[in-house]
mmCIF file of C-alpha atoms in Angstrom:
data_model
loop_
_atom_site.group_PDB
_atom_site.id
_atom_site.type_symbol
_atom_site.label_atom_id
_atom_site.label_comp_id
_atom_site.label_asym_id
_atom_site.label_seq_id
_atom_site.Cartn_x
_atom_site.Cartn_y
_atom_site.Cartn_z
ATOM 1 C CA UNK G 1 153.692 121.262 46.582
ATOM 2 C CA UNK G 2 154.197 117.766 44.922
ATOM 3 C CA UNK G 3 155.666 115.354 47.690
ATOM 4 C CA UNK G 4 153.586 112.849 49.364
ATOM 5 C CA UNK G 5 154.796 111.483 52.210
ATOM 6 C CA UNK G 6 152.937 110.330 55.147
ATOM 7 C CA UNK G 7 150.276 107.800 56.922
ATOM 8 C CA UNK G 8 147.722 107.233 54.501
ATOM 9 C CA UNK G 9 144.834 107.167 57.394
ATOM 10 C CA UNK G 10 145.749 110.696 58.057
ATOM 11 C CA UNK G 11 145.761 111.431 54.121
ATOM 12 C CA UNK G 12 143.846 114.254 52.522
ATOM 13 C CA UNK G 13 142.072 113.177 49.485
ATOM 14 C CA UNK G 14 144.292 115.424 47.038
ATOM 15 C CA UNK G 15 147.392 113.316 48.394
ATOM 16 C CA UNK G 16 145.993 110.155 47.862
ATOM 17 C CA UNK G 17 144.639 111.394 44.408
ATOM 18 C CA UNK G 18 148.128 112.623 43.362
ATOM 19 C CA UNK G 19 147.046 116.303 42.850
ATOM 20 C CA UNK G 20 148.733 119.503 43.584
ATOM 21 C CA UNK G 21 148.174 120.588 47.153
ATOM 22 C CA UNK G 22 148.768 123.082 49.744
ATOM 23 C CA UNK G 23 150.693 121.717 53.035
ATOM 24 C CA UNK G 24 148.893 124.260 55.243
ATOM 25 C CA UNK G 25 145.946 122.510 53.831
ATOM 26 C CA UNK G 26 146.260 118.988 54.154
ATOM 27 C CA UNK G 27 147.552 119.405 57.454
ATOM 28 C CA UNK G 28 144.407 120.742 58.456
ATOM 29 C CA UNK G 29 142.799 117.982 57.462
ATOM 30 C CA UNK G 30 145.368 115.475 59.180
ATOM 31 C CA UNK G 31 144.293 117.647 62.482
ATOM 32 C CA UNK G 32 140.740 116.786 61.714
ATOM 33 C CA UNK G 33 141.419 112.980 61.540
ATOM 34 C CA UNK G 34 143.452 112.933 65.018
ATOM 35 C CA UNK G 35 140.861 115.333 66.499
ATOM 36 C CA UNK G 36 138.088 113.003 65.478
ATOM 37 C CA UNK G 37 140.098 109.773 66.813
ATOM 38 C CA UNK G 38 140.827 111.514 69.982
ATOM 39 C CA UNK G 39 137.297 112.193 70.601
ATOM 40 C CA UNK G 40 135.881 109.238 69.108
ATOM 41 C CA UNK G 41 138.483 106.284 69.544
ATOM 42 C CA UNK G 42 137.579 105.423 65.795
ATOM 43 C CA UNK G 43 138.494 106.377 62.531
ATOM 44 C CA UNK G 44 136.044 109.057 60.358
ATOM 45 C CA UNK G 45 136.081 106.632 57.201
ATOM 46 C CA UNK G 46 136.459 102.582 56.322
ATOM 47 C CA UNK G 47 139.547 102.827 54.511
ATOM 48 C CA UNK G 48 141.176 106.150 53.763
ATOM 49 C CA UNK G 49 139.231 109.792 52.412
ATOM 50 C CA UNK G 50 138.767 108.440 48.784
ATOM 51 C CA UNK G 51 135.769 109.255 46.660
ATOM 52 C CA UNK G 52 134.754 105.766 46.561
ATOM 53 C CA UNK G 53 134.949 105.040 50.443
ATOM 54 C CA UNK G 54 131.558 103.977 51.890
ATOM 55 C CA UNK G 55 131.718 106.599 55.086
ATOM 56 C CA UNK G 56 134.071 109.576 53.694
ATOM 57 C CA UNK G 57 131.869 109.471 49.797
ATOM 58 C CA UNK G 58 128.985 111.001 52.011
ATOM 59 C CA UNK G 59 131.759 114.116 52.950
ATOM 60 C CA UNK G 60 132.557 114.223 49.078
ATOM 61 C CA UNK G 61 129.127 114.791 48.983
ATOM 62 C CA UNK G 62 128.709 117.244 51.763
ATOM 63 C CA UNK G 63 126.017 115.626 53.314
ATOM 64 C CA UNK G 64 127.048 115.629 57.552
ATOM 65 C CA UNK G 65 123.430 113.764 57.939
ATOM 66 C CA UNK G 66 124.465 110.938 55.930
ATOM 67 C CA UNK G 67 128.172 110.760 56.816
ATOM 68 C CA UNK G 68 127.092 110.920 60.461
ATOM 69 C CA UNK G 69 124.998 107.985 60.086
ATOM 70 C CA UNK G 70 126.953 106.026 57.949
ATOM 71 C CA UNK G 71 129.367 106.457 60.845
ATOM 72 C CA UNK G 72 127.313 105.071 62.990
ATOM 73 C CA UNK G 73 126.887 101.941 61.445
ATOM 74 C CA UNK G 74 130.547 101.471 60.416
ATOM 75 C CA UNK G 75 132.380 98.791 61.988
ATOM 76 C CA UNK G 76 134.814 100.837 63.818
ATOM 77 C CA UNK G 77 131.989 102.809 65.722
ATOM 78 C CA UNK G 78 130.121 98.992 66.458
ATOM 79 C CA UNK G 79 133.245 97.464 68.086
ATOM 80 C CA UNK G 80 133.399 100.365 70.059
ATOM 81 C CA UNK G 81 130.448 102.137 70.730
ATOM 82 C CA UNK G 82 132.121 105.497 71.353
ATOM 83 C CA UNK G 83 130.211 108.474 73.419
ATOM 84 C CA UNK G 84 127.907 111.025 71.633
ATOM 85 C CA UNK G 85 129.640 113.423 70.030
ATOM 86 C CA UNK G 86 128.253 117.523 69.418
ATOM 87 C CA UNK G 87 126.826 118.958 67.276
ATOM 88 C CA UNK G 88 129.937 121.507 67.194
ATOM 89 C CA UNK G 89 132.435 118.678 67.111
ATOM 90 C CA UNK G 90 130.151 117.380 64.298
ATOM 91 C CA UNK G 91 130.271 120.632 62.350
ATOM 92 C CA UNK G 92 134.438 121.153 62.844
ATOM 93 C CA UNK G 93 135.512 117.797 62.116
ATOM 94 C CA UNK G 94 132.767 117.848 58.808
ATOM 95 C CA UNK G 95 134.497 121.454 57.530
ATOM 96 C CA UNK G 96 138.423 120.339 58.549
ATOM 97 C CA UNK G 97 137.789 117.100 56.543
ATOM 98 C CA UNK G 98 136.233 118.745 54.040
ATOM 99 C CA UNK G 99 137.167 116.865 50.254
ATOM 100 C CA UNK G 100 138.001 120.393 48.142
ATOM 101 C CA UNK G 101 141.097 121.427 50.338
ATOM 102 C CA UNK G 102 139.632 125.348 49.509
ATOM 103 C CA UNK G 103 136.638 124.740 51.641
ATOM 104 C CA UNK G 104 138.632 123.663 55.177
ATOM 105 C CA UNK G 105 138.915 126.166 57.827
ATOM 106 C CA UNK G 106 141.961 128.076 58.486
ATOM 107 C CA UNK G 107 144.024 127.606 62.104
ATOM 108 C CA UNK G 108 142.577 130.995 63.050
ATOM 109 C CA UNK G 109 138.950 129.940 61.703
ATOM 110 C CA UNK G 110 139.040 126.531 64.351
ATOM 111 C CA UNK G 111 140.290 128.633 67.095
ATOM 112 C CA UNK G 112 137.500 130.687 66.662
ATOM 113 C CA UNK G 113 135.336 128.192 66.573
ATOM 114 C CA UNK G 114 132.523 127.159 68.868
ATOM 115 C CA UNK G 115 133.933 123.922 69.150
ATOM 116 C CA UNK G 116 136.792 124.804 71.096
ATOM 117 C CA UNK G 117 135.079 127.506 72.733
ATOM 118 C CA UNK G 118 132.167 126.367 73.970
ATOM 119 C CA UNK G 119 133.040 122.895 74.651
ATOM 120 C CA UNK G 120 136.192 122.907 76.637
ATOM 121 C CA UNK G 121 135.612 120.359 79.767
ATOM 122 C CA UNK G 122 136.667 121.873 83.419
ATOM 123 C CA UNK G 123 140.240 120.560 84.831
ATOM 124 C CA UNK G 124 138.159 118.251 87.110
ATOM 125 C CA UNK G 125 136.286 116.654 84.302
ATOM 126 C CA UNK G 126 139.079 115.678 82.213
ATOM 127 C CA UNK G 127 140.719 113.995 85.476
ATOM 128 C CA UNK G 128 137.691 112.121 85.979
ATOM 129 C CA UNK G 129 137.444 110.820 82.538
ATOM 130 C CA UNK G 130 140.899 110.005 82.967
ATOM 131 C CA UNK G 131 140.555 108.005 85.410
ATOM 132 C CA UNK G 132 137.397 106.221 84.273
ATOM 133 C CA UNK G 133 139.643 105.263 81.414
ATOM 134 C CA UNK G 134 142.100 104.040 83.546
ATOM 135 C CA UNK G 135 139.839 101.787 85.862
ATOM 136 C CA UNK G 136 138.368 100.406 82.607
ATOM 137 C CA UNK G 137 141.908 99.622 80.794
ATOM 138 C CA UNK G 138 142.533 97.958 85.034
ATOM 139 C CA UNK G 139 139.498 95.766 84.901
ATOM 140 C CA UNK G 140 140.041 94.971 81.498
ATOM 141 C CA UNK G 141 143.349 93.017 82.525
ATOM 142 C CA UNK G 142 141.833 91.448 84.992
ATOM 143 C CA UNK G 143 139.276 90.333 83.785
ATOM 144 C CA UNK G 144 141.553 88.705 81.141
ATOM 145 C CA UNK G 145 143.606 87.881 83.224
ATOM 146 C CA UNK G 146 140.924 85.884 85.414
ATOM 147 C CA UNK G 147 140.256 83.884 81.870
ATOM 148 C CA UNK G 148 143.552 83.040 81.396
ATOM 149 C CA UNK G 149 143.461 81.662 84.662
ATOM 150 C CA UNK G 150 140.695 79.695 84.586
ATOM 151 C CA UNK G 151 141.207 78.541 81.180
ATOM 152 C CA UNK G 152 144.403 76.868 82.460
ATOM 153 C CA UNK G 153 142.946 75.069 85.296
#
């Protein structure tokens, strides 16, 4: 294939690079970027999955050590401080964003994979984290809403 269309956060590398790709291949690794925001509430890299990025370099290099800890002290993670994340999240997320499109997983090799099969949370826990979320986006308006208040007075 040789169109490129699409958000260039959720880019794979041979998009942004202008090679040749496979779609089935850099949509895996557009799953990999939403599955990491939706478990992280932060992006996996500074600016997009180029070679010369300061988080997704360390992926290029397939070093997970490094790329987990230069996640860490990216600024996305510090504004947000999001929850500890697996070790199999860790391992999927490393393989689906993977820089040579040849070495992501297939759809049948993440459905397989521990990740989603070992790590699934009960009905009762995702409606409790739901909820947390919910009283924290609540008491986040108030509390601006408190400021606004007082900052008028």
């Amino acid at each position: 294939m040789f169109s490129r269309v699409g958000t260039k956060n959720y880019m794979a590398p041979e998009l942004l690079e202008k090679r040749p790709y496979r779609g089935t291949c850099v949509d895996i690794f557009a799953a990999g970027v939403v599955l990491f925001v939706m478990n992280t509430g932060t992006w996996p890299f500074e600016k997009d999955a180029s070679t010369n990025d300061s988080i997704y370099r360390y992926i290029v290099e397939k070093n997970p050590t490094a790329f987990w800890e230069a996640w860490k002290k990216g600024e996305e993670y510090q504004k947000r401080e999001p929850k500890e994340v697996s070790p199999e999240f860790k391992d999927l997320v490393f393989k689906m964003l993977a820089y040579n499109f040849n070495e992501r997983p297939t759809i049948e090799e993440i459905k397989e994979h521990l990740f989603f099969n070992n790590n699934l949370p009960t009905q009762e826990e995702l409606k409790a984290e739901v909820m947390q979320i919910k009283m924290e986006s609540v008491n986040k308006r108030i509390q601006l809403e408190i400021k606004s208040n007082i900052s008028e007075e």
